[in-house]
Every structure is written in structure tokens, then in C-alpha cells.
Amino acid sequence: MRAIVVRAFGGPEVLTLEETATPTAGPGQVLVRVGAAGVNPADTYIRGGSYAIKPPLPYTPGRDLAGTVEAVGDGVTALKAGDRVYADGVGETSGGYAEFAVCEARHLHRLPDRISFAQGAALGVPYGTAWHALVNRGAARAGETLLVHGASGGVGVAVVQLARARGLRIIGTAGTDAGLALVRAQGAHHALNHRAAGYEEEVRALTGGAGVDLVVEMLANVNLDRDLDLLARGGRIVVVGNRGRTEIDARKIMSREAVVTGVMIFGISPSDLAGAHAGIGAGLENGTLNPVVGRELPLADAPASHVAVMESGAQGKIVLMP
Ligand code: NAP
């Protein structure tokens, strides 16, 4: 089969397309014919070799994938050949950037017919993280005001859709006009440009000066101190993304009796993970969740996909189509 192989940690150029042996499903595992693989920022951190997850070399990247069950290993009864599935991105896998991938059966979930494989590849890490941030750590309640700081990317779109279905009032940010239009189309009540001077004043004005109840933050090293300024008394900030150190005035936490917390999807408990994908499955079924695919690229363009996912101007997910 064709697969992307990484033989040394490094830049995007270490992602090479090779002919490799098709893996086989062992006990408790499933062989999936990959329809699409999601490209996550974490894939680039892992490829660079300085992330907490460091696979033995060589390896095939890609934890998020959707496709069709090709074969099941011993002991797998919940799935059969031909079933449409997506991976939750948390379990062990032989790698989604390939024509076939082996996944643990318990980390695969049914993909409804109306959701394409490209959309299915946008579900695992982004929607799992969004659910974990919004529901488990953020304790979002209907009627609250939510700031999705970075709403145009894979996780942000998922947070907006989940929050809209749960009755929150949503302010989402993006860095381009196309991103802002996308954020509005996904259900945000207001969309603001996080590159425009003074947009924080608009957040304050939209809450009548009271501040937002909850922030889901995609770039904490840039925004965390300002998020605290925008927070209502008793508000919560859930950090999802961070790419460097930052300085905050802790007095702002004290005066608001605020909570600053974070999520790490790869460390989620089995019960929180099961809850997240039960909820996501319900949203796919009732039509409130509709993953947005911004770019579909062939497997050979994996290096370009890793460059693109780290650039600004997100419009939903980037996926690879084997
Ligand atoms: P993505 O699809 O590349 O989206 C990145 C988002 O960040 C875009 O909406 C982008 O907006 C926004 N952004 C850029 N500059 C910003 C700024 N100054 N302020 C606020 N937002 C800004 O990535 P993703 O998959 O959604 O992931 C988002 C972040 O969360 C990444 O850092 C990723 O590593 C992290 N993450 C963490 C977990 C976890 O378990 N903690 C799980 C998944 C992802 P524009 O492009 O429109 O400017």
C-alpha cells in the first residue's frame, strides 16, 4: 500500500510517500481502508520530535481517520467488514496517512452515511477536544456567553457547533474575512477578527461590560492575560492551544474568582472519552454537528499539509485523501 513514512524527526520534508506492507489486524484491532486522514497541529509537533508523544522510527503519522472496515481481528464483534467508521484519535494506530490503517476497535465509532470520509477525519481530535473543553472542563451552561478565541480552525468550528446546539451565546474569532464568514455560518452570534486592533473592546461591549462567562482559548501564549480582562466574575478559561510562554497578572484571577484550566485530549479518561463520542454521535445523528473541511489534499502533499496547518487563515480542517 502507499503510506507516508517518517524515518527521522524533522521538518515537513521528512514526510515521504513510500510503498509499504499493508498491516494486519491483531486481537481487538480493526483494519480500516482509509477514506481520509485528518491533519492536526499535533501531527507536526510529533513529526518535529520535541513533543511528549515520540513514536519509535520509522512511523506513519495520522491519528484521525475515517473509512471503511476492511477486516476485524479476533474478539471484535461490534464492527464488521464494510462498516463506515471514524477514529477518536486517542487510541493506538498504525497511522492514518496511508491507504490502510490498523486501529483499536474500542477507539473506532460509527460514521453516519450523511457524513463524508473527509468530514469524518475532522472528528476525532478536534471534536473530542472541543467536547472535553466545553462540557467536561468548561462546564458550559445554556444561556452563558462563550468566547471561542480561534473559532475558524478544526477545534474552534467544533466548539462553535457544540455550543450552539447547547444554547450558549457565542462570540467567535478568526484572523481573515473568510474565517469570520465561516465562524458565523457555523452558528456564532458574533464574529470578531483577532488581528484587528481593539476587538477586545467589542467583546466587552457585546456583553454590556459584564464580560464573558467562558473562554475556550486556542493560543494562550498570546491571549491568556487579555482573556482574564474579558472574563465575567466567576468565569472560566479553558486552554486548548499554547505555543510558548506567557505572563499574566494573577490579580485578575483573584478579583474575578476565575478558574483557569486546560485540556489534553491524549490524556482524557476512558469514561470522559466515551461520553464525548456518545455526545458527538448524537450531534451527528440529529444534524447539529457538521464538520467543515477547508482543504482536501492527496497523500503525496502531506508535507504541504503540515505547512498549511501551521499557517493562519484556517477554514476548518485540512485532510489527506489516500
Ligand atoms: P487549526 O485548525 O490550525 O486552527 C488554529 C486556530 O487558531 C484558527 O482558528 C486560527 O485562526 C486561530 N488563531 C490564530 N491566531 C490566533 C490568535 N492570535 N488568537 C486566537 N486564535 C488564533 O488548529 P486546531 O486543530 O483548531 O487546534 C488549535 C490549537 O489547539 C493548536 O495549537 C493545537 O495544537 C491545539 N490543540 C490542543 C489539543 C489539546 O488536547 N489540548 C487538541 C487539539 C488541538 P486564523 O487562522 O483564522 O487566524
PDB file of N, CA and C in Angstrom, residues 151-251:
ATOM      1  N   ALA A 151     -11.848  30.494  16.397  1.00  0.00           N
ATOM      2  CA  ALA A 151     -13.032  29.664  16.099  1.00  0.00           C
ATOM      3  C   ALA A 151     -13.029  29.122  14.679  1.00  0.00           C
ATOM      4  N   SER A 152     -12.040  29.479  13.864  1.00  0.00           N
ATOM      5  CA  SER A 152     -12.077  29.132  12.442  1.00  0.00           C
ATOM      6  C   SER A 152     -11.375  27.818  12.108  1.00  0.00           C
ATOM      7  N   GLY A 153     -10.670  27.222  13.055  1.00  0.00           N
ATOM      8  CA  GLY A 153      -9.910  26.002  12.782  1.00  0.00           C
ATOM      9  C   GLY A 153     -10.669  24.747  13.171  1.00  0.00           C
ATOM     10  N   GLY A 154      -9.958  23.623  13.171  1.00  0.00           N
ATOM     11  CA  GLY A 154     -10.587  22.332  13.432  1.00  0.00           C
ATOM     12  C   GLY A 154     -11.312  22.281  14.764  1.00  0.00           C
ATOM     13  N   VAL A 155     -10.647  22.682  15.844  1.00  0.00           N
ATOM     14  CA  VAL A 155     -11.268  22.626  17.171  1.00  0.00           C
ATOM     15  C   VAL A 155     -12.300  23.735  17.319  1.00  0.00           C
ATOM     16  N   GLY A 156     -11.972  24.935  16.822  1.00  0.00           N
ATOM     17  CA  GLY A 156     -12.863  26.088  17.011  1.00  0.00           C
ATOM     18  C   GLY A 156     -14.226  25.876  16.382  1.00  0.00           C
ATOM     19  N   VAL A 157     -14.252  25.365  15.159  1.00  0.00           N
ATOM     20  CA  VAL A 157     -15.530  25.089  14.482  1.00  0.00           C
ATOM     21  C   VAL A 157     -16.355  24.105  15.311  1.00  0.00           C
ATOM     22  N   ALA A 158     -15.683  23.095  15.842  1.00  0.00           N
ATOM     23  CA  ALA A 158     -16.387  22.090  16.650  1.00  0.00           C
ATOM     24  C   ALA A 158     -16.961  22.712  17.913  1.00  0.00           C
ATOM     25  N   VAL A 159     -16.195  23.590  18.563  1.00  0.00           N
ATOM     26  CA  VAL A 159     -16.687  24.245  19.790  1.00  0.00           C
ATOM     27  C   VAL A 159     -17.925  25.084  19.456  1.00  0.00           C
ATOM     28  N   VAL A 160     -17.860  25.825  18.349  1.00  0.00           N
ATOM     29  CA  VAL A 160     -18.998  26.678  17.976  1.00  0.00           C
ATOM     30  C   VAL A 160     -20.246  25.830  17.739  1.00  0.00           C
ATOM     31  N   GLN A 161     -20.105  24.751  16.974  1.00  0.00           N
ATOM     32  CA  GLN A 161     -21.282  23.913  16.677  1.00  0.00           C
ATOM     33  C   GLN A 161     -21.845  23.268  17.947  1.00  0.00           C
ATOM     34  N   LEU A 162     -20.947  22.756  18.789  1.00  0.00           N
ATOM     35  CA  LEU A 162     -21.411  22.116  20.036  1.00  0.00           C
ATOM     36  C   LEU A 162     -22.094  23.134  20.943  1.00  0.00           C
ATOM     37  N   ALA A 163     -21.500  24.320  21.054  1.00  0.00           N
ATOM     38  CA  ALA A 163     -22.043  25.346  21.958  1.00  0.00           C
ATOM     39  C   ALA A 163     -23.377  25.862  21.449  1.00  0.00           C
ATOM     40  N   ARG A 164     -23.499  25.996  20.130  1.00  0.00           N
ATOM     41  CA  ARG A 164     -24.760  26.489  19.568  1.00  0.00           C
ATOM     42  C   ARG A 164     -25.892  25.513  19.874  1.00  0.00           C
ATOM     43  N   ALA A 165     -25.582  24.225  19.728  1.00  0.00           N
ATOM     44  CA  ALA A 165     -26.607  23.210  19.992  1.00  0.00           C
ATOM     45  C   ALA A 165     -26.998  23.183  21.467  1.00  0.00           C
ATOM     46  N   ARG A 166     -26.084  23.661  22.348  1.00  0.00           N
ATOM     47  CA  ARG A 166     -26.359  23.622  23.790  1.00  0.00           C
ATOM     48  C   ARG A 166     -26.928  24.936  24.320  1.00  0.00           C
ATOM     49  N   GLY A 167     -27.189  25.900  23.416  1.00  0.00           N
ATOM     50  CA  GLY A 167     -27.884  27.115  23.846  1.00  0.00           C
ATOM     51  C   GLY A 167     -27.005  28.190  24.443  1.00  0.00           C
ATOM     52  N   LEU A 168     -25.712  28.203  24.098  1.00  0.00           N
ATOM     53  CA  LEU A 168     -24.864  29.295  24.568  1.00  0.00           C
ATOM     54  C   LEU A 168     -24.912  30.453  23.581  1.00  0.00           C
ATOM     55  N   ARG A 169     -24.534  31.630  24.057  1.00  0.00           N
ATOM     56  CA  ARG A 169     -24.375  32.786  23.184  1.00  0.00           C
ATOM     57  C   ARG A 169     -22.898  32.858  22.841  1.00  0.00           C
ATOM     58  N   ILE A 170     -22.588  32.880  21.549  1.00  0.00           N
ATOM     59  CA  ILE A 170     -21.207  32.648  21.126  1.00  0.00           C
ATOM     60  C   ILE A 170     -20.597  33.851  20.425  1.00  0.00           C
ATOM     61  N   ILE A 171     -19.395  34.234  20.896  1.00  0.00           N
ATOM     62  CA  ILE A 171     -18.546  35.193  20.191  1.00  0.00           C
ATOM     63  C   ILE A 171     -17.350  34.385  19.712  1.00  0.00           C
ATOM     64  N   GLY A 172     -17.151  34.316  18.397  1.00  0.00           N
ATOM     65  CA  GLY A 172     -16.031  33.548  17.852  1.00  0.00           C
ATOM     66  C   GLY A 172     -15.062  34.473  17.148  1.00  0.00           C
ATOM     67  N   THR A 173     -13.769  34.139  17.186  1.00  0.00           N
ATOM     68  CA  THR A 173     -12.795  34.982  16.485  1.00  0.00           C
ATOM     69  C   THR A 173     -12.111  34.207  15.364  1.00  0.00           C
ATOM     70  N   ALA A 174     -11.644  34.970  14.358  1.00  0.00           N
ATOM     71  CA  ALA A 174     -10.861  34.417  13.249  1.00  0.00           C
ATOM     72  C   ALA A 174      -9.930  35.529  12.784  1.00  0.00           C
ATOM     73  N   GLY A 175      -8.967  35.158  11.933  1.00  0.00           N
ATOM     74  CA  GLY A 175      -7.966  36.136  11.515  1.00  0.00           C
ATOM     75  C   GLY A 175      -8.128  36.639  10.098  1.00  0.00           C
ATOM     76  N   THR A 176      -9.133  36.122   9.378  1.00  0.00           N
ATOM     77  CA  THR A 176      -9.364  36.560   7.992  1.00  0.00           C
ATOM     78  C   THR A 176     -10.866  36.737   7.768  1.00  0.00           C
ATOM     79  N   ASP A 177     -11.213  37.451   6.687  1.00  0.00           N
ATOM     80  CA  ASP A 177     -12.635  37.643   6.361  1.00  0.00           C
ATOM     81  C   ASP A 177     -13.313  36.307   6.074  1.00  0.00           C
ATOM     82  N   ALA A 178     -12.596  35.430   5.346  1.00  0.00           N
ATOM     83  CA  ALA A 178     -13.180  34.115   5.033  1.00  0.00           C
ATOM     84  C   ALA A 178     -13.409  33.327   6.324  1.00  0.00           C
ATOM     85  N   GLY A 179     -12.461  33.417   7.242  1.00  0.00           N
ATOM     86  CA  GLY A 179     -12.601  32.739   8.537  1.00  0.00           C
ATOM     87  C   GLY A 179     -13.782  33.292   9.329  1.00  0.00           C
ATOM     88  N   LEU A 180     -13.954  34.610   9.297  1.00  0.00           N
ATOM     89  CA  LEU A 180     -15.069  35.230  10.026  1.00  0.00           C
ATOM     90  C   LEU A 180     -16.412  34.769   9.453  1.00  0.00           C
ATOM     91  N   ALA A 181     -16.495  34.706   8.124  1.00  0.00           N
ATOM     92  CA  ALA A 181     -17.742  34.245   7.484  1.00  0.00           C
ATOM     93  C   ALA A 181     -18.036  32.808   7.887  1.00  0.00           C
ATOM     94  N   LEU A 182     -16.981  31.991   7.932  1.00  0.00           N
ATOM     95  CA  LEU A 182     -17.147  30.587   8.317  1.00  0.00           C
ATOM     96  C   LEU A 182     -17.658  30.480   9.761  1.00  0.00           C
ATOM     97  N   VAL A 183     -17.070  31.268  10.645  1.00  0.00           N
ATOM     98  CA  VAL A 183     -17.441  31.219  12.072  1.00  0.00           C
ATOM     99  C   VAL A 183     -18.917  31.585  12.250  1.00  0.00           C
ATOM    100  N   ARG A 184     -19.353  32.611  11.520  1.00  0.00           N
ATOM    101  CA  ARG A 184     -20.777  32.993  11.573  1.00  0.00           C
ATOM    102  C   ARG A 184     -21.643  31.860  11.033  1.00  0.00           C
ATOM    103  N   ALA A 185     -21.223  31.279   9.922  1.00  0.00           N
ATOM    104  CA  ALA A 185     -22.033  30.225   9.286  1.00  0.00           C
ATOM    105  C   ALA A 185     -22.165  28.992  10.185  1.00  0.00           C
ATOM    106  N   GLN A 186     -21.206  28.803  11.092  1.00  0.00           N
ATOM    107  CA  GLN A 186     -21.270  27.631  11.978  1.00  0.00           C
ATOM    108  C   GLN A 186     -22.141  27.879  13.208  1.00  0.00           C
ATOM    109  N   GLY A 187     -22.621  29.121  13.356  1.00  0.00           N
ATOM    110  CA  GLY A 187     -23.567  29.370  14.443  1.00  0.00           C
ATOM    111  C   GLY A 187     -23.138  30.389  15.478  1.00  0.00           C
ATOM    112  N   ALA A 188     -21.954  31.007  15.273  1.00  0.00           N
ATOM    113  CA  ALA A 188     -21.558  32.049  16.235  1.00  0.00           C
ATOM    114  C   ALA A 188     -22.488  33.250  16.073  1.00  0.00           C
ATOM    115  N   HIS A 189     -22.898  33.844  17.199  1.00  0.00           N
ATOM    116  CA  HIS A 189     -23.778  35.013  17.131  1.00  0.00           C
ATOM    117  C   HIS A 189     -22.997  36.250  16.701  1.00  0.00           C
ATOM    118  N   HIS A 190     -21.704  36.281  17.032  1.00  0.00           N
ATOM    119  CA  HIS A 190     -20.847  37.405  16.657  1.00  0.00           C
ATOM    120  C   HIS A 190     -19.489  36.848  16.251  1.00  0.00           C
ATOM    121  N   ALA A 191     -18.881  37.446  15.221  1.00  0.00           N
ATOM    122  CA  ALA A 191     -17.542  37.032  14.791  1.00  0.00           C
ATOM    123  C   ALA A 191     -16.636  38.262  14.772  1.00  0.00           C
ATOM    124  N   LEU A 192     -15.489  38.156  15.433  1.00  0.00           N
ATOM    125  CA  LEU A 192     -14.546  39.287  15.528  1.00  0.00           C
ATOM    126  C   LEU A 192     -13.179  38.835  15.046  1.00  0.00           C
ATOM    127  N   ASN A 193     -12.409  39.806  14.498  1.00  0.00           N
ATOM    128  CA  ASN A 193     -11.092  39.486  13.955  1.00  0.00           C
ATOM    129  C   ASN A 193     -10.028  39.644  15.042  1.00  0.00           C
ATOM    130  N   HIS A 194      -9.359  38.519  15.391  1.00  0.00           N
ATOM    131  CA  HIS A 194      -8.358  38.604  16.464  1.00  0.00           C
ATOM    132  C   HIS A 194      -7.060  39.292  16.005  1.00  0.00           C
ATOM    133  N   ARG A 195      -7.027  39.722  14.751  1.00  0.00           N
ATOM    134  CA  ARG A 195      -5.867  40.525  14.295  1.00  0.00           C
ATOM    135  C   ARG A 195      -6.198  42.018  14.219  1.00  0.00           C
ATOM    136  N   ALA A 196      -7.465  42.379  14.452  1.00  0.00           N
ATOM    137  CA  ALA A 196      -7.869  43.788  14.368  1.00  0.00           C
ATOM    138  C   ALA A 196      -7.622  44.482  15.704  1.00  0.00           C
ATOM    139  N   ALA A 197      -7.058  45.669  15.646  1.00  0.00           N
ATOM    140  CA  ALA A 197      -6.797  46.426  16.880  1.00  0.00           C
ATOM    141  C   ALA A 197      -8.125  46.735  17.560  1.00  0.00           C
ATOM    142  N   GLY A 198      -8.199  46.511  18.862  1.00  0.00           N
ATOM    143  CA  GLY A 198      -9.362  46.934  19.636  1.00  0.00           C
ATOM    144  C   GLY A 198     -10.533  45.965  19.633  1.00  0.00           C
ATOM    145  N   TYR A 199     -10.356  44.744  19.105  1.00  0.00           N
ATOM    146  CA  TYR A 199     -11.512  43.831  19.075  1.00  0.00           C
ATOM    147  C   TYR A 199     -11.939  43.414  20.479  1.00  0.00           C
ATOM    148  N   GLU A 200     -11.000  43.523  21.428  1.00  0.00           N
ATOM    149  CA  GLU A 200     -11.350  43.172  22.812  1.00  0.00           C
ATOM    150  C   GLU A 200     -12.450  44.105  23.336  1.00  0.00           C
ATOM    151  N   GLU A 201     -12.393  45.384  22.894  1.00  0.00           N
ATOM    152  CA  GLU A 201     -13.421  46.350  23.320  1.00  0.00           C
ATOM    153  C   GLU A 201     -14.796  45.912  22.824  1.00  0.00           C
ATOM    154  N   GLU A 202     -14.798  45.318  21.620  1.00  0.00           N
ATOM    155  CA  GLU A 202     -16.081  44.843  21.066  1.00  0.00           C
ATOM    156  C   GLU A 202     -16.617  43.669  21.883  1.00  0.00           C
ATOM    157  N   VAL A 203     -15.723  42.805  22.358  1.00  0.00           N
ATOM    158  CA  VAL A 203     -16.166  41.682  23.209  1.00  0.00           C
ATOM    159  C   VAL A 203     -16.840  42.262  24.461  1.00  0.00           C
ATOM    160  N   ARG A 204     -16.160  43.241  25.056  1.00  0.00           N
ATOM    161  CA  ARG A 204     -16.709  43.846  26.272  1.00  0.00           C
ATOM    162  C   ARG A 204     -18.072  44.483  25.987  1.00  0.00           C
ATOM    163  N   ALA A 205     -18.150  45.205  24.860  1.00  0.00           N
ATOM    164  CA  ALA A 205     -19.405  45.888  24.517  1.00  0.00           C
ATOM    165  C   ALA A 205     -20.529  44.879  24.283  1.00  0.00           C
ATOM    166  N   LEU A 206     -20.198  43.765  23.648  1.00  0.00           N
ATOM    167  CA  LEU A 206     -21.222  42.747  23.349  1.00  0.00           C
ATOM    168  C   LEU A 206     -21.780  42.103  24.609  1.00  0.00           C
ATOM    169  N   THR A 207     -21.043  42.211  25.707  1.00  0.00           N
ATOM    170  CA  THR A 207     -21.539  41.648  26.972  1.00  0.00           C
ATOM    171  C   THR A 207     -22.041  42.749  27.899  1.00  0.00           C
ATOM    172  N   GLY A 208     -22.243  43.938  27.330  1.00  0.00           N
ATOM    173  CA  GLY A 208     -22.725  45.059  28.144  1.00  0.00           C
ATOM    174  C   GLY A 208     -21.755  45.396  29.263  1.00  0.00           C
ATOM    175  N   GLY A 209     -20.471  45.089  29.050  1.00  0.00           N
ATOM    176  CA  GLY A 209     -19.441  45.403  30.043  1.00  0.00           C
ATOM    177  C   GLY A 209     -19.251  44.323  31.092  1.00  0.00           C
ATOM    178  N   ALA A 210     -20.131  43.319  31.096  1.00  0.00           N
ATOM    179  CA  ALA A 210     -20.077  42.299  32.167  1.00  0.00           C
ATOM    180  C   ALA A 210     -18.943  41.289  31.944  1.00  0.00           C
ATOM    181  N   GLY A 211     -18.554  41.074  30.695  1.00  0.00           N
ATOM    182  CA  GLY A 211     -17.544  40.051  30.399  1.00  0.00           C
ATOM    183  C   GLY A 211     -18.191  38.719  30.046  1.00  0.00           C
ATOM    184  N   VAL A 212     -17.389  37.826  29.487  1.00  0.00           N
ATOM    185  CA  VAL A 212     -17.905  36.509  29.064  1.00  0.00           C
ATOM    186  C   VAL A 212     -17.803  35.509  30.217  1.00  0.00           C
ATOM    187  N   ASP A 213     -18.670  34.515  30.179  1.00  0.00           N
ATOM    188  CA  ASP A 213     -18.673  33.502  31.248  1.00  0.00           C
ATOM    189  C   ASP A 213     -17.587  32.459  31.038  1.00  0.00           C
ATOM    190  N   LEU A 214     -17.280  32.191  29.763  1.00  0.00           N
ATOM    191  CA  LEU A 214     -16.370  31.093  29.443  1.00  0.00           C
ATOM    192  C   LEU A 214     -15.539  31.467  28.223  1.00  0.00           C
ATOM    193  N   VAL A 215     -14.245  31.150  28.297  1.00  0.00           N
ATOM    194  CA  VAL A 215     -13.366  31.320  27.121  1.00  0.00           C
ATOM    195  C   VAL A 215     -12.783  29.955  26.778  1.00  0.00           C
ATOM    196  N   VAL A 216     -12.856  29.565  25.511  1.00  0.00           N
ATOM    197  CA  VAL A 216     -12.092  28.406  25.034  1.00  0.00           C
ATOM    198  C   VAL A 216     -10.972  28.982  24.169  1.00  0.00           C
ATOM    199  N   GLU A 217      -9.729  28.782  24.624  1.00  0.00           N
ATOM    200  CA  GLU A 217      -8.578  29.517  24.095  1.00  0.00           C
ATOM    201  C   GLU A 217      -7.660  28.638  23.245  1.00  0.00           C
ATOM    202  N   MET A 218      -7.431  29.061  21.983  1.00  0.00           N
ATOM    203  CA  MET A 218      -6.583  28.291  21.056  1.00  0.00           C
ATOM    204  C   MET A 218      -5.133  28.748  21.047  1.00  0.00           C
ATOM    205  N   LEU A 219      -4.831  29.917  21.607  1.00  0.00           N
ATOM    206  CA  LEU A 219      -3.455  30.427  21.552  1.00  0.00           C
ATOM    207  C   LEU A 219      -3.150  31.197  22.839  1.00  0.00           C
ATOM    208  N   ALA A 220      -3.011  30.430  23.924  1.00  0.00           N
ATOM    209  CA  ALA A 220      -2.925  31.033  25.261  1.00  0.00           C
ATOM    210  C   ALA A 220      -1.701  31.913  25.425  1.00  0.00           C
ATOM    211  N   ASN A 221      -0.587  31.579  24.787  1.00  0.00           N
ATOM    212  CA  ASN A 221       0.616  32.385  24.979  1.00  0.00           C
ATOM    213  C   ASN A 221       0.420  33.813  24.469  1.00  0.00           C
ATOM    214  N   VAL A 222      -0.499  34.000  23.520  1.00  0.00           N
ATOM    215  CA  VAL A 222      -0.789  35.346  23.017  1.00  0.00           C
ATOM    216  C   VAL A 222      -1.918  35.992  23.819  1.00  0.00           C
ATOM    217  N   ASN A 223      -2.911  35.202  24.224  1.00  0.00           N
ATOM    218  CA  ASN A 223      -4.178  35.787  24.685  1.00  0.00           C
ATOM    219  C   ASN A 223      -4.514  35.659  26.165  1.00  0.00           C
ATOM    220  N   LEU A 224      -3.809  34.821  26.924  1.00  0.00           N
ATOM    221  CA  LEU A 224      -4.321  34.469  28.254  1.00  0.00           C
ATOM    222  C   LEU A 224      -4.538  35.686  29.169  1.00  0.00           C
ATOM    223  N   ASP A 225      -3.576  36.605  29.206  1.00  0.00           N
ATOM    224  CA  ASP A 225      -3.737  37.755  30.103  1.00  0.00           C
ATOM    225  C   ASP A 225      -4.934  38.608  29.678  1.00  0.00           C
ATOM    226  N   ARG A 226      -5.094  38.760  28.348  1.00  0.00           N
ATOM    227  CA  ARG A 226      -6.242  39.552  27.849  1.00  0.00           C
ATOM    228  C   ARG A 226      -7.561  38.818  28.070  1.00  0.00           C
ATOM    229  N   ASP A 227      -7.538  37.486  27.989  1.00  0.00           N
ATOM    230  CA  ASP A 227      -8.754  36.716  28.283  1.00  0.00           C
ATOM    231  C   ASP A 227      -9.256  37.038  29.690  1.00  0.00           C
ATOM    232  N   LEU A 228      -8.308  37.163  30.631  1.00  0.00           N
ATOM    233  CA  LEU A 228      -8.703  37.450  32.013  1.00  0.00           C
ATOM    234  C   LEU A 228      -9.408  38.808  32.098  1.00  0.00           C
ATOM    235  N   ASP A 229      -8.950  39.766  31.275  1.00  0.00           N
ATOM    236  CA  ASP A 229      -9.616  41.076  31.248  1.00  0.00           C
ATOM    237  C   ASP A 229     -11.054  40.966  30.749  1.00  0.00           C
ATOM    238  N   LEU A 230     -11.298  39.978  29.890  1.00  0.00           N
ATOM    239  CA  LEU A 230     -12.607  39.862  29.227  1.00  0.00           C
ATOM    240  C   LEU A 230     -13.583  38.980  29.995  1.00  0.00           C
ATOM    241  N   LEU A 231     -13.128  38.452  31.130  1.00  0.00           N
ATOM    242  CA  LEU A 231     -13.900  37.436  31.845  1.00  0.00           C
ATOM    243  C   LEU A 231     -14.839  38.053  32.890  1.00  0.00           C
ATOM    244  N   ALA A 232     -16.060  37.521  32.962  1.00  0.00           N
ATOM    245  CA  ALA A 232     -17.009  37.943  33.994  1.00  0.00           C
ATOM    246  C   ALA A 232     -16.569  37.376  35.352  1.00  0.00           C
ATOM    247  N   ARG A 233     -17.120  37.901  36.408  1.00  0.00           N
ATOM    248  CA  ARG A 233     -16.848  37.369  37.741  1.00  0.00           C
ATOM    249  C   ARG A 233     -17.282  35.892  37.792  1.00  0.00           C
ATOM    250  N   GLY A 234     -16.404  35.040  38.311  1.00  0.00           N
ATOM    251  CA  GLY A 234     -16.714  33.614  38.383  1.00  0.00           C
ATOM    252  C   GLY A 234     -16.543  32.898  37.048  1.00  0.00           C
ATOM    253  N   GLY A 235     -15.959  33.579  36.070  1.00  0.00           N
ATOM    254  CA  GLY A 235     -15.806  32.985  34.730  1.00  0.00           C
ATOM    255  C   GLY A 235     -14.708  31.941  34.674  1.00  0.00           C
ATOM    256  N   ARG A 236     -14.707  31.198  33.579  1.00  0.00           N
ATOM    257  CA  ARG A 236     -13.723  30.112  33.391  1.00  0.00           C
ATOM    258  C   ARG A 236     -13.004  30.276  32.057  1.00  0.00           C
ATOM    259  N   ILE A 237     -11.729  29.925  32.058  1.00  0.00           N
ATOM    260  CA  ILE A 237     -10.947  29.872  30.814  1.00  0.00           C
ATOM    261  C   ILE A 237     -10.440  28.442  30.658  1.00  0.00           C
ATOM    262  N   VAL A 238     -10.688  27.846  29.499  1.00  0.00           N
ATOM    263  CA  VAL A 238     -10.152  26.517  29.209  1.00  0.00           C
ATOM    264  C   VAL A 238      -9.099  26.667  28.108  1.00  0.00           C
ATOM    265  N   VAL A 239      -7.852  26.367  28.456  1.00  0.00           N
ATOM    266  CA  VAL A 239      -6.771  26.462  27.472  1.00  0.00           C
ATOM    267  C   VAL A 239      -6.733  25.173  26.650  1.00  0.00           C
ATOM    268  N   VAL A 240      -6.870  25.352  25.329  1.00  0.00           N
ATOM    269  CA  VAL A 240      -6.764  24.223  24.392  1.00  0.00           C
ATOM    270  C   VAL A 240      -5.420  24.267  23.677  1.00  0.00           C
ATOM    271  N   GLY A 241      -5.028  25.458  23.222  1.00  0.00           N
ATOM    272  CA  GLY A 241      -3.789  25.591  22.465  1.00  0.00           C
ATOM    273  C   GLY A 241      -2.827  26.574  23.107  1.00  0.00           C
ATOM    274  N   ASN A 242      -1.540  26.276  23.003  1.00  0.00           N
ATOM    275  CA  ASN A 242      -0.495  27.150  23.562  1.00  0.00           C
ATOM    276  C   ASN A 242       0.810  26.863  22.834  1.00  0.00           C
ATOM    277  N   ARG A 243       1.495  27.923  22.410  1.00  0.00           N
ATOM    278  CA  ARG A 243       2.735  27.715  21.653  1.00  0.00           C
ATOM    279  C   ARG A 243       3.886  28.546  22.202  1.00  0.00           C
ATOM    280  N   GLY A 244       3.950  28.706  23.499  1.00  0.00           N
ATOM    281  CA  GLY A 244       5.056  29.462  24.071  1.00  0.00           C
ATOM    282  C   GLY A 244       4.713  29.911  25.479  1.00  0.00           C
ATOM    283  N   ARG A 245       5.658  30.594  26.129  1.00  0.00           N
ATOM    284  CA  ARG A 245       5.437  31.063  27.494  1.00  0.00           C
ATOM    285  C   ARG A 245       4.668  32.381  27.463  1.00  0.00           C
ATOM    286  N   THR A 246       4.050  32.698  28.579  1.00  0.00           N
ATOM    287  CA  THR A 246       3.301  33.948  28.657  1.00  0.00           C
ATOM    288  C   THR A 246       3.365  34.487  30.080  1.00  0.00           C
ATOM    289  N   GLU A 247       3.010  35.749  30.233  1.00  0.00           N
ATOM    290  CA  GLU A 247       2.973  36.352  31.572  1.00  0.00           C
ATOM    291  C   GLU A 247       1.550  36.823  31.827  1.00  0.00           C
ATOM    292  N   ILE A 248       1.036  36.522  33.002  1.00  0.00           N
ATOM    293  CA  ILE A 248      -0.300  37.003  33.346  1.00  0.00           C
ATOM    294  C   ILE A 248      -0.235  37.764  34.671  1.00  0.00           C
ATOM    295  N   ASP A 249      -1.234  38.611  34.881  1.00  0.00           N
ATOM    296  CA  ASP A 249      -1.394  39.279  36.173  1.00  0.00           C
ATOM    297  C   ASP A 249      -2.382  38.428  36.982  1.00  0.00           C
ATOM    298  N   ALA A 250      -1.858  37.682  37.951  1.00  0.00           N
ATOM    299  CA  ALA A 250      -2.694  36.739  38.709  1.00  0.00           C
ATOM    300  C   ALA A 250      -3.777  37.447  39.522  1.00  0.00           C
ATOM    301  N   ARG A 251      -3.580  38.741  39.752  1.00  0.00           N
ATOM    302  CA  ARG A 251      -4.597  39.502  40.489  1.00  0.00           C
ATOM    303  C   ARG A 251      -5.942  39.475  39.750  1.00  0.00           C
TER     304      ARG A 251
END
